[in-house]
Short mmCIF file of C-alpha atoms in Angstrom, two decimals:
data_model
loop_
_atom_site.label_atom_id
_atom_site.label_comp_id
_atom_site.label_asym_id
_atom_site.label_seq_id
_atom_site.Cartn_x
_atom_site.Cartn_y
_atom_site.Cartn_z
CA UNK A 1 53.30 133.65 146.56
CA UNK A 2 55.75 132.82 149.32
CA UNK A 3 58.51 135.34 149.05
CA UNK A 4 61.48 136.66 151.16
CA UNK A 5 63.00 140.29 151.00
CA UNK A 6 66.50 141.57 152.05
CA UNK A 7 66.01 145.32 152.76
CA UNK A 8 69.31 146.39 151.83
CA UNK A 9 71.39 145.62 148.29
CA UNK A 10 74.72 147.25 149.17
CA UNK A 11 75.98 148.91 152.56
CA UNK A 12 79.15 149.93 153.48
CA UNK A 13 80.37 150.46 156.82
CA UNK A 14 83.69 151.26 158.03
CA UNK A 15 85.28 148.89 161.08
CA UNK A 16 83.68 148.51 164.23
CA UNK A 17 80.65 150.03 163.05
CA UNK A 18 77.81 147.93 164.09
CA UNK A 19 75.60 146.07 161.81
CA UNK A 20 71.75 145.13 160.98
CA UNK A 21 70.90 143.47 157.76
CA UNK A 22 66.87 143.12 157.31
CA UNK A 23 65.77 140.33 156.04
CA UNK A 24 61.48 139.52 155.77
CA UNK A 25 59.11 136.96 154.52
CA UNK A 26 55.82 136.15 153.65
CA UNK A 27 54.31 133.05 155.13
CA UNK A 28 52.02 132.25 157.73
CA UNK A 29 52.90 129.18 158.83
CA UNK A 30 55.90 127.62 160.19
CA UNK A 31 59.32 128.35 158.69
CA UNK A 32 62.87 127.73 159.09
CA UNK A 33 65.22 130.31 158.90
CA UNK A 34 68.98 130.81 157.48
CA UNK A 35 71.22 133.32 156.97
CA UNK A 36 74.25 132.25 154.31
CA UNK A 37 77.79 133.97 153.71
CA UNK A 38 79.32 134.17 150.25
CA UNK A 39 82.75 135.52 150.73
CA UNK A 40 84.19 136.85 147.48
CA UNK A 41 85.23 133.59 145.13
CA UNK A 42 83.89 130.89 147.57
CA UNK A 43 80.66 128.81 148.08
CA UNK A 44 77.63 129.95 149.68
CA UNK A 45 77.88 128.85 153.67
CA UNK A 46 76.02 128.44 156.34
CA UNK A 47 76.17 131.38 158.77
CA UNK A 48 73.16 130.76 161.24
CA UNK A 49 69.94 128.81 161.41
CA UNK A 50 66.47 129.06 163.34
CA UNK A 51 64.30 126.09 163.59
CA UNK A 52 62.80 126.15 166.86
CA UNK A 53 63.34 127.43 171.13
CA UNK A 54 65.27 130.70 171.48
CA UNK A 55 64.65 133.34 168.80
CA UNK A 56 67.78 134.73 168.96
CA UNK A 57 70.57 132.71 167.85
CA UNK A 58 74.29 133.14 167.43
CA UNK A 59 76.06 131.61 164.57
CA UNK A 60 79.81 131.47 163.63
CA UNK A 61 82.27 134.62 163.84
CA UNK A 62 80.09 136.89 165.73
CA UNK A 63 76.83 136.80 163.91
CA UNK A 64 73.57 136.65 165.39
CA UNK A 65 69.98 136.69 164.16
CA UNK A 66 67.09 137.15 166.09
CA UNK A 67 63.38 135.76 164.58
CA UNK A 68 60.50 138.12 165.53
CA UNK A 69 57.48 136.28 164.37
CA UNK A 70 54.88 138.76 164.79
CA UNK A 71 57.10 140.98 162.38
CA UNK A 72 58.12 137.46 160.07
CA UNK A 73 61.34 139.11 160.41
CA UNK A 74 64.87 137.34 161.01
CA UNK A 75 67.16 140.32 161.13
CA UNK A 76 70.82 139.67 160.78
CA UNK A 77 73.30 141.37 163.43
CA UNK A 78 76.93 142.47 164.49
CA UNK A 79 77.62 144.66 166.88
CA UNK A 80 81.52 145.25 165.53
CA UNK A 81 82.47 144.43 161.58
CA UNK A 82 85.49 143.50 160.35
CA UNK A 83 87.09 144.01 157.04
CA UNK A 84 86.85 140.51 156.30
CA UNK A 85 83.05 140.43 156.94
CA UNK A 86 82.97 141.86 152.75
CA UNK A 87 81.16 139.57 151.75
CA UNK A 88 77.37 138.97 150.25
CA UNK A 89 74.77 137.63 152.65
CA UNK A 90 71.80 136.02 151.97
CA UNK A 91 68.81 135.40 154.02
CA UNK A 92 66.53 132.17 153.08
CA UNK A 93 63.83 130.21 154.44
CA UNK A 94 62.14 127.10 154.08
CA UNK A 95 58.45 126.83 154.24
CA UNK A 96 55.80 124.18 153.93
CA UNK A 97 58.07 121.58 151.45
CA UNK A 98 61.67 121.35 151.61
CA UNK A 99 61.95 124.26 149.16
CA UNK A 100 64.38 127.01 150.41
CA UNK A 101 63.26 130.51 149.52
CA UNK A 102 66.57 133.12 149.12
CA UNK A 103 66.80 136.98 149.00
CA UNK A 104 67.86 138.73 146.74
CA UNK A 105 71.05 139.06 148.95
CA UNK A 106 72.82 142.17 150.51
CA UNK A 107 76.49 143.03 149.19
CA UNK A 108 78.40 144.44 152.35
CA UNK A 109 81.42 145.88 151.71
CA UNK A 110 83.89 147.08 155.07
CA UNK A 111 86.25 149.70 154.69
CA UNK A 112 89.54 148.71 156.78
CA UNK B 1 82.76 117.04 156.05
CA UNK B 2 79.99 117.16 153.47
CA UNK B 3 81.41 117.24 150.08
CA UNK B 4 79.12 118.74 147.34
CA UNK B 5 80.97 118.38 143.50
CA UNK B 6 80.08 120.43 140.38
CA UNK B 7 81.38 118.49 136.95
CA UNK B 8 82.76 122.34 135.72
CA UNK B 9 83.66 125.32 137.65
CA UNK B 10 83.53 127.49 134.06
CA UNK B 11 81.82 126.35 130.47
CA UNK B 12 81.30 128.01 127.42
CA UNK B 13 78.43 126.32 125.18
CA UNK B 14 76.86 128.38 121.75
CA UNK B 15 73.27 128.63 121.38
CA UNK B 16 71.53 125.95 120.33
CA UNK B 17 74.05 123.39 122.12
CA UNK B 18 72.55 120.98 124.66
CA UNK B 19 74.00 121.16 127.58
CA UNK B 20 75.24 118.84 131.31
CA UNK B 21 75.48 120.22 134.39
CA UNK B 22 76.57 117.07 137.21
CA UNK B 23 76.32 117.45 140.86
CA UNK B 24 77.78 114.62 142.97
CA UNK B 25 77.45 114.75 146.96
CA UNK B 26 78.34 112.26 149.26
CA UNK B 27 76.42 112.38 152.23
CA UNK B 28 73.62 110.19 151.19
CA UNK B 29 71.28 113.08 151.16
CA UNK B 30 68.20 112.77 149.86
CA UNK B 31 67.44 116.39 148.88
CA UNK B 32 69.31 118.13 145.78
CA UNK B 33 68.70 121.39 144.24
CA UNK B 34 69.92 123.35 141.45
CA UNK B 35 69.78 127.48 141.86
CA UNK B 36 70.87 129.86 139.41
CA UNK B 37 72.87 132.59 140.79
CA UNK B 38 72.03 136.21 139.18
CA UNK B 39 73.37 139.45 140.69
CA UNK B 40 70.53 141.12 141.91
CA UNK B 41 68.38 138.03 141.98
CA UNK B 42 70.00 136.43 144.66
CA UNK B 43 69.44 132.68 143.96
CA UNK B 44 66.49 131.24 142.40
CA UNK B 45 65.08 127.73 142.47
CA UNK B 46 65.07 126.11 139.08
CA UNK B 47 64.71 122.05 140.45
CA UNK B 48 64.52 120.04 143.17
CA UNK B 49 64.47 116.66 143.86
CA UNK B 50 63.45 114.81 147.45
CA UNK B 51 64.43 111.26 146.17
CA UNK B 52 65.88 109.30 143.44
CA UNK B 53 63.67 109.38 139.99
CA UNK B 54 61.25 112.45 141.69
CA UNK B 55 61.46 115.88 140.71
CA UNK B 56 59.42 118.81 141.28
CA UNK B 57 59.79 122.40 139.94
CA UNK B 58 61.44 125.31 141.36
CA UNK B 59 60.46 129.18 140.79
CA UNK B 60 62.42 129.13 136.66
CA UNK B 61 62.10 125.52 135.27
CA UNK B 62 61.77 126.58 132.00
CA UNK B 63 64.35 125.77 129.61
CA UNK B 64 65.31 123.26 131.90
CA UNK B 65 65.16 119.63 132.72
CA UNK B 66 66.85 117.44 135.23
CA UNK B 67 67.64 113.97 135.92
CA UNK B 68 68.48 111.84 139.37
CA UNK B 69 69.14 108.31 138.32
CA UNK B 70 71.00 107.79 141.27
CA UNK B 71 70.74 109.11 144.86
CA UNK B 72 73.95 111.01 145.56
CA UNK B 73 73.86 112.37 141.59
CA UNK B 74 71.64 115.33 140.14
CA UNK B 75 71.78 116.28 136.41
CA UNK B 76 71.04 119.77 135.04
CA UNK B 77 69.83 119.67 131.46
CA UNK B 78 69.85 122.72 129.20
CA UNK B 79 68.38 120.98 126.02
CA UNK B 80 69.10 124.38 123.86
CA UNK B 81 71.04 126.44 125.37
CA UNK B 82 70.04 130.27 124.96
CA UNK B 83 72.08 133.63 125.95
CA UNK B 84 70.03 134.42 128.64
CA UNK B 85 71.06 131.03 130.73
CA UNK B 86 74.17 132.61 131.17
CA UNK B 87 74.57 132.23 134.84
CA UNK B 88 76.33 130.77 137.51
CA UNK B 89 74.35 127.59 138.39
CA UNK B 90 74.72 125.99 141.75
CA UNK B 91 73.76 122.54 143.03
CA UNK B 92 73.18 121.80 146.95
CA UNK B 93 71.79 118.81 149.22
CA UNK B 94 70.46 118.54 152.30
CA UNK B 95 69.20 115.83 154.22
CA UNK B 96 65.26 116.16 154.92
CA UNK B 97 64.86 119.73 156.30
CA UNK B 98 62.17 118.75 159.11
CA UNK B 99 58.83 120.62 157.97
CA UNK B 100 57.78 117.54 155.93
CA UNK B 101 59.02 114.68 158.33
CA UNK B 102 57.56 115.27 161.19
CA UNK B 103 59.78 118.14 162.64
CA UNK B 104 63.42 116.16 162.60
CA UNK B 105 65.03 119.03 161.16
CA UNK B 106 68.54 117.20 161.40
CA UNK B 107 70.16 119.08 158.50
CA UNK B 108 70.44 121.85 155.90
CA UNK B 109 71.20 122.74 152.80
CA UNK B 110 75.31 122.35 151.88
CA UNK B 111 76.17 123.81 148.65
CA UNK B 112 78.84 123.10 145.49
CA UNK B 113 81.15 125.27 144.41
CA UNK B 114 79.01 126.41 141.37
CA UNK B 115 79.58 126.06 137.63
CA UNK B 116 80.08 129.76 135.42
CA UNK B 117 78.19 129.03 132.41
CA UNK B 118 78.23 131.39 129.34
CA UNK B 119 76.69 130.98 126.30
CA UNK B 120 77.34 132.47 122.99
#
């Protein structure tokens, strides 16, 4: 079965540290890729997307992912947290129907 | 700005009870979902539905049912609610995400603001 795994469950990194949340899946075929944000007591939102062209794409505050499809990886990156990055982020992707597959999710917590 | 609507943002039902979970959007999407959100489980697919009156299950429909009478409205039915549906339930829509129309991957997924559901 289709599935999609987030590497890490918890990290904690102090500011400025630099950041890499793993995130792969299992599929074969074409995908589309997201990374969400869930900032403590808000919705889920969208943080990034990969549907097609460049593999490495930069979504809002600072994020970027880049999709390595020999690897079926879409690794999630920062190169300088904040304390307001605390949040939980989830990577997902969408397959051969318009089913989205999510992690598990990562909790990363910032210490200011 | 796409608006996404959850009838609750916290319920309490006892075992047994049958229970209504709304979702309202307004774009005119024609995808909705409904995800349970577990800690730990990150979110999990219990229905979805691509067009009024069509459904097709998730990765947990059990213990559930659903109902889309009308495009921009998506029902989540618990018909006995049981302990272990405790959850926080969220509903999303999305326009058609591309892989089954012919690669017009105009949209994605925009979610509500989720409903904390406990049962006794």
């Amino acid at each position: 079965a289709q599935s999609v795994s987030q590497h890490n469950h918890h990290v904690i990194l102090s500011e400025a540290a630099s950041l890499e949340l793993g995130c792969n899946y299992s599929y074969g075929g074409t995908v589309n890729l997201f990374w969400y944000v869930q900032y403590p007591g808000q919705h889920l939102q969208l943080l990034l997307k990969y549907f097609s062209g460049d593999p490495l794409v930069k979504g809002i505050k600072g994020f970027e992912a880049e999709f390595i499809k020999s690897k079926f990886s879409f690794n999630l990156r920062k190169p300088s947290v904040q304390w307001s990055d605390t949040a939980e982020y989830f990577c997902a992707v969408n397959m051969w129907d318009d089913k989205i597959i999510f992690g598990k999710g990562t909790r990363l917590h910032i210490l200011p | 700005d796409v608006k996404v609507t959850q009838s609750s943002r916290y319920l309490v039902k006892r075992t047994g009870e049958k229970v209504f979970l709304e979702c309202v959007q307004d774009m005119d999407h024609e995808n909705m979902f409904w995800y349970r959100q577990d800690p730990g489980l990150g979110l999990r697919l219990i229905y979805f539905s691509y067009d009024v009156k069509m459904k097709e299950k998730g990765d947990i429909p059990e213990g559930y049912s659903v109902s889309r009478e009308k495009k921009e409205r998506f029902s989540l039915i618990l018909e006995s609610a049981s302990t272990n549906q405790t959850s926080m339930y969220l509903c999303a829509s999305s326009f058609l995400l591309g892989l089954t129309s012919g690669g017009d991957t105009t949209d994605t997924q925009y979610f509500g603001p989720g409903t904390r559901l406990t049962v006794l």
